[in-house]
C-alpha positions as a printed Julia matrix, in Angstrom:
609×3 Matrix{Float64}:
   0.0     0.0    0.0
   1.09    3.63  -0.57
  -0.97    6.7    0.36
   0.2    10.29  -0.02
  -0.97   13.17   2.17
   0.49   16.58   2.97
   3.87   15.75   1.44
   4.06   12.51   3.47
   3.69    8.94   2.28
   2.17    5.98   4.16
   3.77    2.68   3.11
   3.79   -0.91   4.25
   7.23   -1.81   5.64
   8.74   -5.0    4.25
  10.58   -6.11   7.39
  12.19   -9.01   5.5
  14.43   -6.39   3.83
  17.45   -5.59   6.03
  17.66   -1.89   5.13
  13.94   -1.36   5.88
  14.3    -3.2    9.16
  17.35   -1.08  10.04
  15.47    2.18   9.36
  12.57    1.08  11.6
  14.95    0.04  14.37
  16.76    3.37  14.2
  13.5     5.33  14.48
  12.29    3.24  17.4
  15.64    3.65  19.12
  15.47    7.45  18.72
  12.05    7.31  20.38
  13.27    5.18  23.27
  11.62    1.97  22.09
  12.98   -1.47  21.37
  12.29   -3.04  17.98
  10.18   -6.19  18.21
   9.06   -8.72  15.62
   5.78   -7.99  13.86
   3.43   -9.61  11.35
   2.63   -6.3    9.69
   4.25   -2.88   9.86
   3.52    0.58   8.44
   5.72    3.6    8.02
   5.27    7.24   7.11
   8.01    8.82   4.97
   8.7    12.54   4.5
   9.6    14.33   1.27
  13.28   13.37   1.77
  12.29    9.69   1.99
  13.06    9.56   5.71
  11.03    7.18   7.87
   9.44    9.53  10.39
   6.64    7.43  11.93
   5.81    3.77  12.32
   3.39    1.29  13.9
   3.22   -2.5   13.84
   0.82   -5.37  14.4
   1.92   -8.64  16.05
  -0.99  -11.07  16.29
  -3.75   -8.95  17.84
  -1.38   -6.45  19.48
  -0.56   -3.01  18.06
   2.94   -2.09  19.13
   6.11   -0.15  18.26
   4.3     3.14  17.64
   6.74    5.99  17.21
   6.96    9.4   15.58
  10.12   11.37  15.02
  10.51   14.7   16.82
  10.54   16.51  13.45
   6.87   15.57  12.83
   5.45   15.51  16.37
   3.09   18.34  15.44
   1.63   16.48  12.47
  -0.6    14.09  14.53
   0.5    11.09  12.48
  -0.42    8.47  15.09
  -4.17    8.5   14.21
  -3.34    7.85  10.57
  -1.16    4.87  11.48
  -3.69    3.47  13.95
  -6.54    3.81  11.46
  -4.57    1.96   8.79
  -3.5    -0.79  11.22
  -7.1    -1.25  12.34
  -8.28   -1.51   8.73
  -5.69   -4.19   8.03
  -6.67   -6.09  11.2
 -10.36   -5.99  10.25
  -9.54   -7.47   6.84
  -7.56  -10.21   8.62
 -10.56  -11.04  10.83
  -9.07   -9.73  14.09
 -12.0    -8.47  16.15
 -10.41   -7.3   19.4
  -7.18   -5.42  19.0
  -4.93   -4.68  21.94
  -2.28   -1.98  22.07
   0.84   -1.81  24.17
   2.13    1.7   23.94
   3.36    4.86  25.69
   0.9     6.83  27.82
   1.23    9.79  25.4
  -0.7     7.75  22.78
  -3.55    6.86  25.16
  -5.79    9.75  23.96
  -5.29    8.64  20.35
  -6.61    5.18  21.1
  -9.41    6.51  23.28
 -10.58    8.42  20.2
 -10.89    5.04  18.51
 -12.93    3.71  21.49
 -10.1     1.67  23.0
 -10.44    1.01  26.75
  -7.58    1.08  29.25
  -6.78   -2.32  30.82
  -3.74   -1.29  32.83
  -1.21    1.53  32.96
   2.03    2.72  34.5
   4.05    5.88  34.19
   5.86    4.46  31.15
   3.35    2.25  29.31
  -0.32    1.48  28.9
  -2.3    -1.54  27.68
  -5.63   -0.86  25.98
  -8.08   -3.02  24.02
 -10.73   -2.41  21.44
 -13.51   -4.13  23.36
 -13.99   -4.43  27.08
 -16.08   -7.57  26.67
 -13.24  -10.18  26.84
 -11.85   -8.73  30.07
 -15.28   -8.51  31.66
 -16.09  -12.06  30.56
 -12.84  -13.31  32.1
 -13.56  -11.48  35.35
 -17.07  -12.97  35.43
 -15.46  -16.41  35.03
 -13.04  -15.7   37.9
 -15.89  -14.51  40.16
 -17.79  -17.75  39.45
 -15.0   -19.97  40.79
 -15.55  -21.53  44.22
 -13.33  -20.39  47.05
 -13.27  -19.95  50.8
 -11.17  -18.55  53.62
  -7.68  -17.27  52.87
  -7.27  -17.24  49.09
  -3.94  -17.27  47.39
  -2.63  -17.33  43.83
   0.29  -18.75  41.84
   0.95  -17.71  38.24
   3.01  -20.38  36.51
   4.2   -21.03  32.99
   5.11  -24.64  33.93
   6.74  -25.21  30.57
   6.85  -28.06  31.49
   5.81  -28.58  35.1
   8.72  -29.64  37.36
   9.07  -30.86  40.91
   9.9   -27.25  41.69
   6.43  -26.14  40.58
   4.88  -28.99  42.57
   6.82  -27.95  45.68
   5.74  -24.3   45.27
   2.07  -25.21  44.82
   2.05  -27.76  47.66
   3.68  -25.3   50.06
   1.37  -22.46  49.02
  -1.68  -24.7   49.41
  -0.65  -25.49  52.98
  -0.75  -21.77  53.78
  -4.17  -21.07  52.26
  -7.71  -22.44  52.2
  -8.05  -21.89  48.44
  -5.13  -21.67  46.02
  -5.73  -20.62  42.41
  -3.07  -21.65  39.92
  -3.16  -19.48  36.8
  -1.2   -20.95  33.84
   0.46  -18.6   31.38
  -1.78  -18.72  28.32
   0.72  -17.68  25.64
   2.9   -20.46  24.26
   6.67  -20.11  24.12
   8.47  -21.07  20.94
   9.9   -24.57  21.27
   7.96  -25.19  24.47
   4.89  -27.21  25.38
   1.41  -26.17  24.34
  -1.04  -24.44  26.69
  -3.34  -27.48  26.6
  -0.47  -29.81  27.54
   0.69  -27.57  30.37
  -2.8   -27.12  31.84
  -3.49  -30.85  31.64
  -0.25  -31.69  33.44
  -0.86  -29.07  36.14
  -4.35  -30.4   36.82
  -3.23  -34.02  36.96
  -0.2   -33.31  39.16
  -2.19  -31.22  41.67
  -5.41  -33.25  41.72
  -4.58  -34.67  45.14
  -3.7   -31.36  46.83
  -6.57  -29.96  48.88
  -7.79  -26.5   47.98
  -5.92  -26.21  44.66
  -7.75  -25.1   41.52
  -5.9   -24.86  38.18
  -7.97  -22.25  36.39
  -7.95  -20.91  32.83
  -5.23  -18.49  31.81
  -5.84  -15.34  29.78
  -4.09  -12.49  27.95
  -4.28  -10.54  31.23
  -1.6   -12.34  33.25
   2.02  -12.71  32.07
   1.17  -12.55  28.38
   2.73  -10.96  25.34
   0.3    -8.1   25.92
   1.0    -7.49  29.6
   4.6    -8.6   29.99
   6.4    -8.85  26.6
   9.84   -8.97  28.25
   8.99  -12.44  29.57
   8.78  -13.81  26.05
  11.79  -11.9   24.76
  13.8   -13.15  27.76
  15.78   -9.96  27.89
  16.25   -7.67  30.84
  16.42   -4.05  29.72
  15.43   -0.6   30.92
  11.84   -1.24  29.83
  11.49   -4.48  31.79
  10.51   -2.6   34.95
   7.64   -0.95  33.05
   6.47   -4.33  31.73
   6.56   -5.77  35.26
   4.63   -2.83  36.67
   1.98   -3.09  33.93
   1.38   -6.81  34.47
   1.09   -6.31  38.22
  -1.2    -3.3   37.8
  -3.61   -5.48  35.79
  -3.37   -8.22  38.41
  -4.24   -5.85  41.25
  -6.94   -3.98  39.28
  -8.79   -6.95  37.82
  -7.63  -10.48  38.66
  -7.0   -10.37  42.4
 -10.3    -8.59  43.21
 -12.32  -10.98  41.02
 -10.8   -14.0   42.8
 -10.72  -12.47  46.29
  -6.97  -13.16  46.44
  -5.03  -11.58  49.32
  -1.69  -13.38  48.92
   0.45  -14.28  45.91
   3.11  -16.96  46.07
   6.3   -17.06  44.06
   9.4   -19.23  43.96
  12.75  -17.68  44.73
  14.88  -16.98  41.64
  18.66  -17.26  42.09
  19.63  -17.62  38.41
  17.23  -15.95  35.94
  17.58  -12.13  35.99
  14.19  -11.54  34.35
  12.21  -13.64  36.84
  14.23  -12.11  39.69
  13.22   -8.64  38.44
   9.57   -9.74  38.39
   9.86  -11.03  41.94
  11.31   -7.71  43.08
   8.44   -5.92  41.37
   5.89   -8.05  43.23
   7.52   -7.33  46.58
   7.51   -3.61  45.8
   4.08   -3.16  44.21
   1.63   -5.81  45.43
   1.69   -4.83  49.14
   0.66   -1.31  48.07
  -2.56   -2.89  46.84
  -3.05   -4.92  50.02
  -1.74   -8.18  48.57
   0.86  -10.1   50.56
   3.79  -11.64  48.7
   5.23  -14.92  49.98
   8.48  -16.05  48.36
   9.13  -19.78  48.76
  12.73  -21.05  48.4
  13.32  -23.11  45.29
  14.26  -26.77  45.63
  17.18  -28.14  43.66
  18.98  -31.25  42.61
  22.71  -31.89  42.95
  24.61  -32.45  39.74
  26.14  -35.52  41.38
  25.7   -37.32  44.67
  28.89  -35.76  46.01
  28.18  -32.24  44.79
  28.18  -29.5   47.41
  26.35  -26.99  45.2
  22.71  -27.75  44.45
  21.35  -26.34  41.17
  17.72  -25.15  41.31
  15.22  -27.22  39.34
  13.88  -25.22  36.4
  11.65  -25.84  33.38
  14.35  -24.4   31.11
  16.79  -27.06  32.41
  14.23  -29.77  31.63
  13.69  -28.43  28.1
  17.47  -28.25  27.56
  17.93  -31.85  28.7
  15.15  -33.06  26.42
  16.59  -31.25  23.38
  20.02  -32.71  24.2
  18.53  -36.2   24.35
  19.17  -36.56  28.1
  15.71  -37.72  29.08
  16.96  -39.97  31.86
  18.21  -36.86  33.66
  15.1   -34.83  32.86
  12.79  -37.48  34.34
  14.36  -36.89  37.76
  13.28  -33.24  37.75
   9.57  -33.63  37.01
   6.49  -35.26  38.58
   5.03  -38.36  36.91
   2.29  -36.27  35.31
   4.9   -34.5   33.14
   6.75  -37.61  31.92
   4.31  -38.64  29.13
   4.79  -35.24  27.47
   8.57  -35.57  27.79
   8.5   -39.07  26.31
   6.36  -37.79  23.45
   8.89  -35.05  22.74
  11.83  -37.48  22.96
  10.2   -39.89  20.51
   9.4   -37.2   17.94
  12.92  -35.75  18.41
  14.32  -39.23  17.7
  12.37  -39.42  14.44
  13.6   -35.97  13.46
  17.22  -36.83  14.34
  17.04  -39.9   12.07
  15.52  -37.85   9.26
  18.08  -35.03   9.59
  21.12  -37.32   9.6
  22.78  -36.65   6.25
  23.92  -38.4    4.12
  22.1   -41.74   4.41
  22.34  -44.06   1.38
  18.95  -44.66  -0.27
  17.06  -42.87   2.5
  15.35  -39.48   2.76
  17.64  -36.89   4.33
  18.4   -33.19   4.04
  20.25  -33.71   0.76
  17.73  -35.71  -1.27
  14.82  -38.16  -1.24
  17.02  -41.23  -1.55
  15.39  -44.13  -3.41
  11.93  -42.69  -2.79
   9.82  -40.82  -5.33
   6.8   -40.2   -3.08
   8.4   -38.47  -0.11
  10.99  -35.87   0.82
  12.4   -34.18   3.91
   9.54  -31.68   4.13
   6.85  -34.36   3.89
   8.61  -36.53   6.48
   8.91  -33.56   8.86
   5.21  -32.84   8.42
   4.47  -36.47   9.25
   6.57  -36.27  12.43
   4.72  -33.17  13.59
   1.4   -34.88  12.91
   2.16  -38.05  14.88
   4.08  -36.5   17.8
   1.04  -36.51  20.16
   0.61  -40.26  19.56
   3.62  -41.07  21.7
   2.39  -38.89  24.56
  -0.98  -40.67  24.45
   0.72  -44.08  24.58
   2.81  -43.0   27.57
  -0.31  -41.79  29.37
  -1.96  -45.14  28.61
   0.98  -46.91  30.24
   0.88  -44.64  33.29
  -2.85  -45.25  33.72
  -2.47  -49.05  33.96
  -3.45  -50.15  37.47
  -1.67  -52.42  39.89
   1.61  -52.48  37.99
  -0.02  -54.23  35.03
   1.1   -53.69  31.45
  -0.85  -51.16  29.35
  -3.85  -52.59  27.53
  -2.73  -53.88  24.13
  -6.17  -53.47  22.55
  -6.35  -49.8   23.59
  -2.8   -49.26  22.28
  -3.71  -50.86  18.95
  -6.74  -48.6   18.63
  -4.53  -45.59  19.2
  -2.05  -46.9   16.63
  -4.76  -47.33  13.98
  -6.12  -43.82  14.66
  -2.69  -42.19  14.44
  -1.78  -44.13  11.31
  -4.91  -42.6    9.8
  -3.81  -39.12  10.89
  -0.35  -39.73   9.49
  -1.83  -40.68   6.12
  -4.02  -37.57   6.19
  -0.98  -35.38   6.85
   1.06  -36.97   4.04
  -1.62  -37.32   1.4
  -1.68  -41.1    1.7
   2.08  -41.73   1.86
   3.25  -44.28   4.46
   6.1   -42.36   6.05
   6.32  -43.72   9.59
   4.08  -46.77  10.09
   6.99  -48.97  11.17
   8.42  -46.29  13.45
   5.03  -45.68  15.07
   5.04  -49.32  16.13
   8.65  -49.66  17.32
   8.98  -46.26  19.01
   5.43  -46.41  20.35
   6.04  -49.79  21.94
   9.28  -48.49  23.48
   7.59  -45.37  24.85
   5.02  -47.6   26.57
   7.76  -49.84  27.95
   9.68  -46.89  29.39
   6.54  -45.29  30.82
   5.54  -48.61  32.43
   8.94  -48.96  34.09
   8.97  -45.36  35.36
   5.42  -45.58  36.7
   6.42  -48.67  38.67
   9.65  -47.08  39.99
  11.87  -49.51  38.08
  15.29  -48.72  36.74
  15.7   -47.92  33.07
  18.34  -50.26  31.66
  18.71  -52.1   28.35
  17.71  -55.32  30.11
  14.58  -53.94  31.78
  13.37  -52.09  28.65
  14.04  -55.06  26.36
  12.27  -57.43  28.73
   9.24  -55.14  28.93
   9.2   -54.8   25.14
   9.04  -58.56  24.81
   6.15  -58.73  27.27
   4.25  -55.96  25.49
   4.79  -57.38  22.0
   3.62  -60.83  23.06
   0.04  -59.48  23.25
  -0.01  -58.2   19.65
  -1.52  -60.21  16.77
   0.57  -60.88  13.69
  -0.18  -58.28  10.97
  -1.67  -59.35   7.67
  -1.83  -57.77   4.26
   1.3   -55.63   4.62
   4.49  -55.58   2.53
   6.36  -56.82   5.59
   3.99  -59.78   6.02
   4.36  -60.71   2.35
   8.16  -60.53   2.57
   8.2   -62.59   5.75
   6.08  -65.31   4.13
   8.08  -65.37   0.9
  11.6   -65.28   2.34
  11.07  -66.72   5.81
  12.69  -63.76   7.54
  11.5   -62.21  10.83
   9.05  -59.32  10.59
   8.43  -56.21  12.68
   6.49  -58.12  15.33
   9.19  -60.78  15.56
  11.8   -58.08  16.15
   9.66  -56.55  18.9
   8.98  -59.92  20.52
  12.75  -60.49  20.57
  13.17  -57.13  22.33
  14.97  -55.35  19.45
  18.42  -56.78  20.23
  20.04  -55.19  17.14
  18.81  -51.74  18.15
  20.14  -52.07  21.7
  23.53  -53.26  20.39
  23.7   -50.41  17.87
  22.66  -47.85  20.51
  25.97  -48.5   22.29
  27.68  -46.62  19.44
  27.93  -42.87  19.89
  28.44  -42.24  16.15
  25.04  -42.33  14.4
  26.57  -43.35  11.05
  28.2   -46.35  12.7
  24.86  -47.17  14.32
  23.12  -47.14  10.94
  25.81  -49.33   9.37
  25.61  -51.87  12.19
  21.86  -52.05  11.7
  22.22  -52.42   7.93
  24.77  -55.19   8.51
  22.61  -57.18  10.95
  18.92  -56.6   10.19
  16.78  -58.63   7.82
  15.36  -55.46   6.31
  11.97  -56.18   4.72
  12.16  -52.92   2.73
  15.27  -54.15   0.94
  13.82  -57.64   0.41
  10.63  -56.12  -0.98
  12.48  -53.92  -3.48
  15.5   -56.05  -4.39
  15.14  -59.61  -3.11
  17.44  -61.81  -1.04
  20.57  -61.21  -3.13
  20.34  -57.44  -2.75
  19.71  -57.85   0.99
  22.84  -59.95   1.34
  24.85  -57.46  -0.73
  23.73  -54.54   1.47
  24.8   -56.44   4.58
  28.22  -57.12   3.09
  28.69  -53.47   2.04
  27.73  -52.25   5.51
  30.1   -54.7    7.21
  32.94  -53.52   4.97
  32.2   -49.86   5.66
  32.36  -50.44   9.42
  36.11  -50.81   9.04
  36.47  -47.12   8.11
  37.28  -44.61  10.86
  34.43  -42.34  12.04
  35.82  -39.3   10.24
  35.45  -40.99   6.83
  31.97  -42.4    7.29
  29.99  -39.35   6.03
  32.07  -39.28   2.84
  31.68  -43.02   2.27
  27.94  -42.8    2.92
  27.64  -40.02   0.33
  29.59  -42.11  -2.2
  27.23  -45.03  -1.63
  24.07  -42.96  -2.03
  23.93  -42.77  -5.9
  24.24  -46.54  -6.26
  21.41  -47.16  -3.76
  19.24  -44.57  -5.49
  19.82  -45.98  -8.97
  18.94  -49.49  -7.77
  15.99  -48.33  -5.61
  17.59  -49.74  -2.46
  16.07  -48.24   0.68
  17.12  -49.63   4.08
  13.91  -48.35   5.7
  13.89  -50.97   8.43
  17.37  -49.85   9.49
  16.16  -46.23   9.46
  13.32  -47.12  11.85
  15.76  -48.86  14.16
  18.16  -45.92  13.92
  15.38  -43.66  15.19
  14.83  -46.17  17.98
  18.51  -45.96  18.95
  18.16  -42.17  19.33
  15.23  -42.76  21.65
  17.01  -45.49  23.63
  20.08  -43.31  24.13
  17.87  -40.53  25.46
  16.06  -42.62  28.09
  18.83  -44.95  29.29
  21.62  -43.65  31.49
  24.77  -43.25  29.4
  26.96  -45.69  31.39
  24.65  -48.53  30.35
  25.32  -47.75  26.7
  29.1   -47.66  26.91
  30.83  -50.85  25.89
  33.2   -52.09  28.53
  36.01  -52.31  25.99
  35.59  -48.66  25.04
  35.55  -47.59  28.69
  38.74  -49.51  29.35
  40.43  -47.93  26.32
  39.36  -44.48  27.44
  40.69  -45.17  30.91
  44.03  -46.25  29.49
  44.23  -43.05  27.4
  43.53  -40.87  30.43
  46.13  -42.75  32.46
  48.73  -42.28  29.71
  47.94  -38.55  29.56
  48.27  -38.28  33.32
  51.59  -40.11  33.25
């Protein structure tokens, strides 16, 4: 868009262009504002093509409104706001919010915006007062008695630290309201997941109610610094605004007289928020109780105890260190962690490049119906399946194994969803079975307080697989009947010994080669027959003699031959994904071969000498 008026031009800002982005950032900086990401941005240019005013829209929030001193008398803000509102209306956004400086409050009042909260440095307004009033009506309708307290928690995901805070706070109140942060954090767990975990984990604590979150408590509207994770000079204003809204609207609607918070020894942003609560809430008659955080020692002999945090749990999960993450969370959180670990394992297998004949970042291998993007879409579609299976295992009573019939129904439903996501392409049917079975085995062991080891997981896998009927009408079943080789169910009923052996290797290329050298891969039999299967095994065994540093090059050299002959070791790929999952849930010492440990010890001794 481009509109001209009074020698000035209104243009849409293409923030994907570096020089446009730099001009906007410079203007905002001159006006004492920090540049933030936006979905849509407008700018007003003067006759010399200088950007002299700007405003942006991020979701349903108008932000980054600024006018240069040279045009302060031109009243450009109404023009920008009107254009932003028109764009929002076309996009179907019905209730705009604005986070801005108090000086622009009259401008938005002229457009019938209502003030939600304000401080000396910033104000939050919204187009309609109906959502806030509806939320307050909801809060007023909640049951409560006696001394009422409140905890606001992101719980992304919920940890034993959150559980400790809530339990302690509940012991000091008659009614404790837990308000989850409604906005999702990139790379984190969804609002629905977090609320479900909070409710399950606190269901046995008297007086606790996990209520619905809203845009009015620690949201991108009220406290944007929280989601930027940056402490700056404007953070104090963000803190004050969020707490002003809490004291104006939320606390009175709930009848809350005390707010509980965990101590924060490491995160500067959360520490600043805690300080703000101690300073501002008592002025509104609300007591602040800070409860010391609990921690976990890095080792049994450690003197320093590191506080448990959700960010530490997320980091451990992304690093594939699930066995360590499980120690930091209540049982209610573990299904979500297992679901994330399983989908991460599928993604790690897919991303490993090069892989001969298989889909990777470089090409589609020997496949004409799938590529990296399609496979990634499939992984995103089936990720919740693993969480559901883990919950099924945790719900089994009396230490019994999860119900096989219920698990099969889930598998059939998620296969259908996978096919919907891929347009009918079978991307992960085999992996759904092998990783799904393993997720249930791990969840069963954890729920019964049993140690996670290769032996215990493999034994549980065998017990679970024994209850499954033999599949019919599949390519794998046809290959098994024709060549007399074990199928997917046989591998599961044996406890996946090849996968456990391969998982001992730290190098994923070496893991893949060991699997190609040992598995009776039905994909290869189906496409090339017994001779090709034997040839692939021989090639893989020979390649295992190369040092780790050469394996990527040798894999890349092998890829064209596999592609030209339509050889796809898909069974080995499924088991490779399983090795990523196994390595993430089993303590590392279990996976180290004794010979390798002895060699490492000898090297260290030689270095010391």
